[in-house]
Amino acid sequence: IALSAERDLDRLLEKIVKEARGFTGADAGTLYLVEGESLKCVVVQNDSLKRWGRLDLPPVPLSPEYVSAYVALTGKVVNIPDVYSSRDFNFEGPRRYDALTGYRTKSMLVVPMRDHRSRTIGVLQLINALSPEGEVVPFGKEYEELVLSLASQAAVAIDNARLISDLERTLESFIEALASTIDARDPYTAGHSYRVTQYTLAMAELDGASPREMKVYEYAALLHDYGKIGVRDAVLLKPGKLDPEEYEEVMKHVVYTQEILSKIYFPEELREVPDIAGSHQEKYDGSGYPRGLKDDEIPRGARIMCVADVFDALTSERPYRPRMPIRQALSVIREGAGSHFDPEMVELFFKLPLSRVLGIMAHGRGEPPVDLGKLSEVTLGDLYEALTKGERSPEEMLGLSGGEV
Amino acid sequence: IALSAERDLDRLLEKIVKEARGFTGADAGTLYLVEGESLKCVVVQNDSLKRWGRLDLPPVPLSPEYVSAYVALTGKVVNIPDVYSSRDFNFEGPRRYDALTGYRTKSMLVVPMRDHRSRTIGVLQLINALSPEGEVVPFGKEYEELVLSLASQAAVAIDNARLISDLERTLESFIEALASTIDARDPYTAGHSYRVTQYTLAMAELDGASPREMKVYEYAALLHDYGKIGVRDAVLLKPGKLDPEEYEEVMKHVVYTQEILSKIYFPEELREVPDIAGSHQEKYDGSGYPRGLKDDEIPRGARIMCVADVFDALTSERPYRPRMPIRQALSVIREGAGSHFDPEMVELFFKLPLSRVLGIMAHGRGEPPVDLGKLSEVTLGDLYEALTKGERSPEEMLGLSGGEV
């Protein structure tokens, strides 16, 4: 949702400049935002210079000699009939711009963008008001208030977009901190939630998931083991194999995950998070836990995550077994297609670039074992085929050490 | 921050109606929002009827016979020179309003409020355009686009405010779920974080904390024991007294709290949360944990929370001792003023209404022990004075059972 908010904001700002130009008849308009010690140009519109395409104007230093900076610093409106005959400000910039493009910057209306706390966060600059006959005239004083109002709408919109992305970032870092803390209770699962999330997102990307779905999958994957917070150390951290009763308790973490997450308020866009997180132990053939859902009764995100979760568990060390070589883990995944896993998701998984998978596997475990750059073209499926056909040794193919694959 | 965003939104909507009226010369204006199956009036402005104060208009059913509902349903602009001679819509509402107030509703411009996804979320209705001579005239067609644009700014602002409050609610319910899950690991601490938060907020309110500070204190208090997620069951849940090494480990939860929270991204407004949460075991005289801060080196919020935390611990049962009676807990707090606690915060604590304290104490423990209504005037200080002076027995004073105080 952060992405879409950003895009909406850009569109909104373009629209606001366009409207301000429409009401005042301005040929051109620019919107600057205060960034550190300068004004950064975020919207440039110029009807006469359309053939120039997108023109990026250089940042303006926050010094009162420049008209836009003066407006940003003082919060005052400046209305200039002809900049070439004005001595109030340094107009080197517009003159250079004019020399470059053949434009003639003449009348100018510059208003501050004040947010709801009356802080000036930017400047809206309108250039060359056109009379109905198409001649450049000064901006009417009666337009100042209207443009000021549009500029303050823009300021509020920007403020909101910033707050929204701030809150999203807080929420996300909260979820990440939580996931890594839960993983860290057990040295054998350190980094697990992160890796499952990365595999899931890589698969979802190939699956054509929307930005909203990516966000939902990300949160669901980060939180899929959240319920472990309710499992006792004695069981969760037991060094040996679990007895049936203990196994039952560990499995219950899925139920806890869904129970706890269901009590959390999620915005509409994220409402599927608890259900996906709580369904990652369901199996495609209906033999899974806790509800025995099958096929597309299982949320799509959970069917993706299920492959990711098992692959990461297999390729991670456990107290009672070493880490499984990739080739063997791939066999397990392939053989589980149609029973444990949705065959479609297994296909998806085998389409992942090997380099990406190895990069994720290495998370929290030091450097990746091979030069990932060389592998960018090879998918898991390619690797698996080479391994099963035995035409080339994987070591030969990838330059990997034998233990790695 | 939710509160301030709400207030800002109200102000913004009032401002948008005012501006739309300013540009069009409208005598009155109303802003409706779609809520379920009707339009709810959120802004009413009428210059001629100022003496009526705030007029609440009844909701309009979402049926196309009413002009505002028609605009909400179709997204079309409606411009009516005189509603009394229009047969296109049911104007019973305005006629009743006019009969009641002596107003004469005549010209009307109604535009949809479209958000950035082009959904109509409300309607802006302008009434009685005034000529420079003060006569009611029809709304000029040239204003339609401008008002439409203002209305869509309003729609975007509302959308953003909703998203912001949605995200805040998500964040908050996350933190609450987390706090209650951590408390739930130990039956003796169930509800602890919630109660500490409530005591802290009650004190902060008396302390004149701003809405932003209240939010910071709320999150810090809910999260003050977050670090317990890193303490082993064997120590955290030990039934008997802890040996020095185990005690050390339990105390370390404060360090974990700060460590984990410091990795989380907080928006600027909430940036003090980790520091306050991580300082709740500091003591006023510098003998606390982990940094040995003293006096106002300890964040104000932590000095408040410290009293709340100890009071809740004392009045909660522990495996090795029963719950302490309030009178004794109050003595401990009073005696700790200047050493363990900031005397100012102890004063604050003793100013809390007894009814509120008993209400919080009862959280997660069934009904409060007395009729809280009767106690609304009595503070903890009053109680303590009565108890120490021994003039009246507390039972007599409050009708409490002996064990309770």
PDB file of C-alpha atoms in Angstrom, chain A residues 145, chain B residues 16-29 45-48 103 107-109 125-140 142-144 146-147 150:
ATOM      1  CA  GLU A 145      -6.296  33.140  -2.330  1.00  0.00           C
TER       2      GLU A 145
ATOM      3  CA  ILE B  16     -13.074  23.367   2.405  1.00  0.00           C
ATOM      4  CA  VAL B  17     -16.783  24.213   2.736  1.00  0.00           C
ATOM      5  CA  LYS B  18     -15.859  27.765   3.689  1.00  0.00           C
ATOM      6  CA  GLU B  19     -13.592  28.115   0.665  1.00  0.00           C
ATOM      7  CA  ALA B  20     -16.133  26.655  -1.724  1.00  0.00           C
ATOM      8  CA  ARG B  21     -18.644  29.170  -0.355  1.00  0.00           C
ATOM      9  CA  GLY B  22     -16.099  31.972  -0.640  1.00  0.00           C
ATOM     10  CA  PHE B  23     -15.356  31.331  -4.297  1.00  0.00           C
ATOM     11  CA  THR B  24     -18.989  30.904  -5.286  1.00  0.00           C
ATOM     12  CA  GLY B  25     -20.476  33.490  -2.935  1.00  0.00           C
ATOM     13  CA  ALA B  26     -22.741  30.856  -1.349  1.00  0.00           C
ATOM     14  CA  ASP B  27     -24.605  31.865   1.791  1.00  0.00           C
ATOM     15  CA  ALA B  28     -24.691  28.314   3.126  1.00  0.00           C
ATOM     16  CA  GLY B  29     -22.969  24.993   2.607  1.00  0.00           C
ATOM     17  CA  GLN B  45     -22.467  26.379   7.573  1.00  0.00           C
ATOM     18  CA  ASN B  46     -25.061  29.091   7.153  1.00  0.00           C
ATOM     19  CA  ASP B  47     -24.122  32.744   7.433  1.00  0.00           C
ATOM     20  CA  SER B  48     -27.697  34.014   7.631  1.00  0.00           C
ATOM     21  CA  TYR B 103     -34.756  30.615   5.843  1.00  0.00           C
ATOM     22  CA  SER B 107     -30.300  28.249  -5.616  1.00  0.00           C
ATOM     23  CA  MET B 108     -28.331  25.081  -5.034  1.00  0.00           C
ATOM     24  CA  LEU B 109     -25.138  23.508  -6.394  1.00  0.00           C
ATOM     25  CA  GLN B 125     -23.978  21.076  -1.215  1.00  0.00           C
ATOM     26  CA  LEU B 126     -23.816  24.856  -1.665  1.00  0.00           C
ATOM     27  CA  ILE B 127     -26.924  26.973  -1.106  1.00  0.00           C
ATOM     28  CA  ASN B 128     -27.958  30.479  -2.205  1.00  0.00           C
ATOM     29  CA  ALA B 129     -25.289  32.109  -4.290  1.00  0.00           C
ATOM     30  CA  LEU B 130     -25.332  35.798  -3.428  1.00  0.00           C
ATOM     31  CA  SER B 131     -24.806  38.586  -5.967  1.00  0.00           C
ATOM     32  CA  PRO B 132     -22.594  41.528  -4.965  1.00  0.00           C
ATOM     33  CA  GLU B 133     -25.852  43.274  -4.049  1.00  0.00           C
ATOM     34  CA  GLY B 134     -26.727  40.455  -1.662  1.00  0.00           C
ATOM     35  CA  GLU B 135     -29.466  38.949  -3.790  1.00  0.00           C
ATOM     36  CA  VAL B 136     -29.830  35.221  -4.238  1.00  0.00           C
ATOM     37  CA  VAL B 137     -28.842  34.212  -7.774  1.00  0.00           C
ATOM     38  CA  PRO B 138     -28.233  30.872  -9.521  1.00  0.00           C
ATOM     39  CA  PHE B 139     -24.746  29.331  -9.245  1.00  0.00           C
ATOM     40  CA  GLY B 140     -22.648  30.173 -12.315  1.00  0.00           C
ATOM     41  CA  GLU B 142     -18.129  28.297 -14.449  1.00  0.00           C
ATOM     42  CA  TYR B 143     -17.905  27.424 -10.725  1.00  0.00           C
ATOM     43  CA  GLU B 144     -18.868  23.797 -11.131  1.00  0.00           C
ATOM     44  CA  LEU B 146     -13.751  24.520  -9.147  1.00  0.00           C
ATOM     45  CA  VAL B 147     -16.199  23.219  -6.549  1.00  0.00           C
ATOM     46  CA  LEU B 150     -12.419  21.284  -3.875  1.00  0.00           C
TER      47      LEU B 150
END
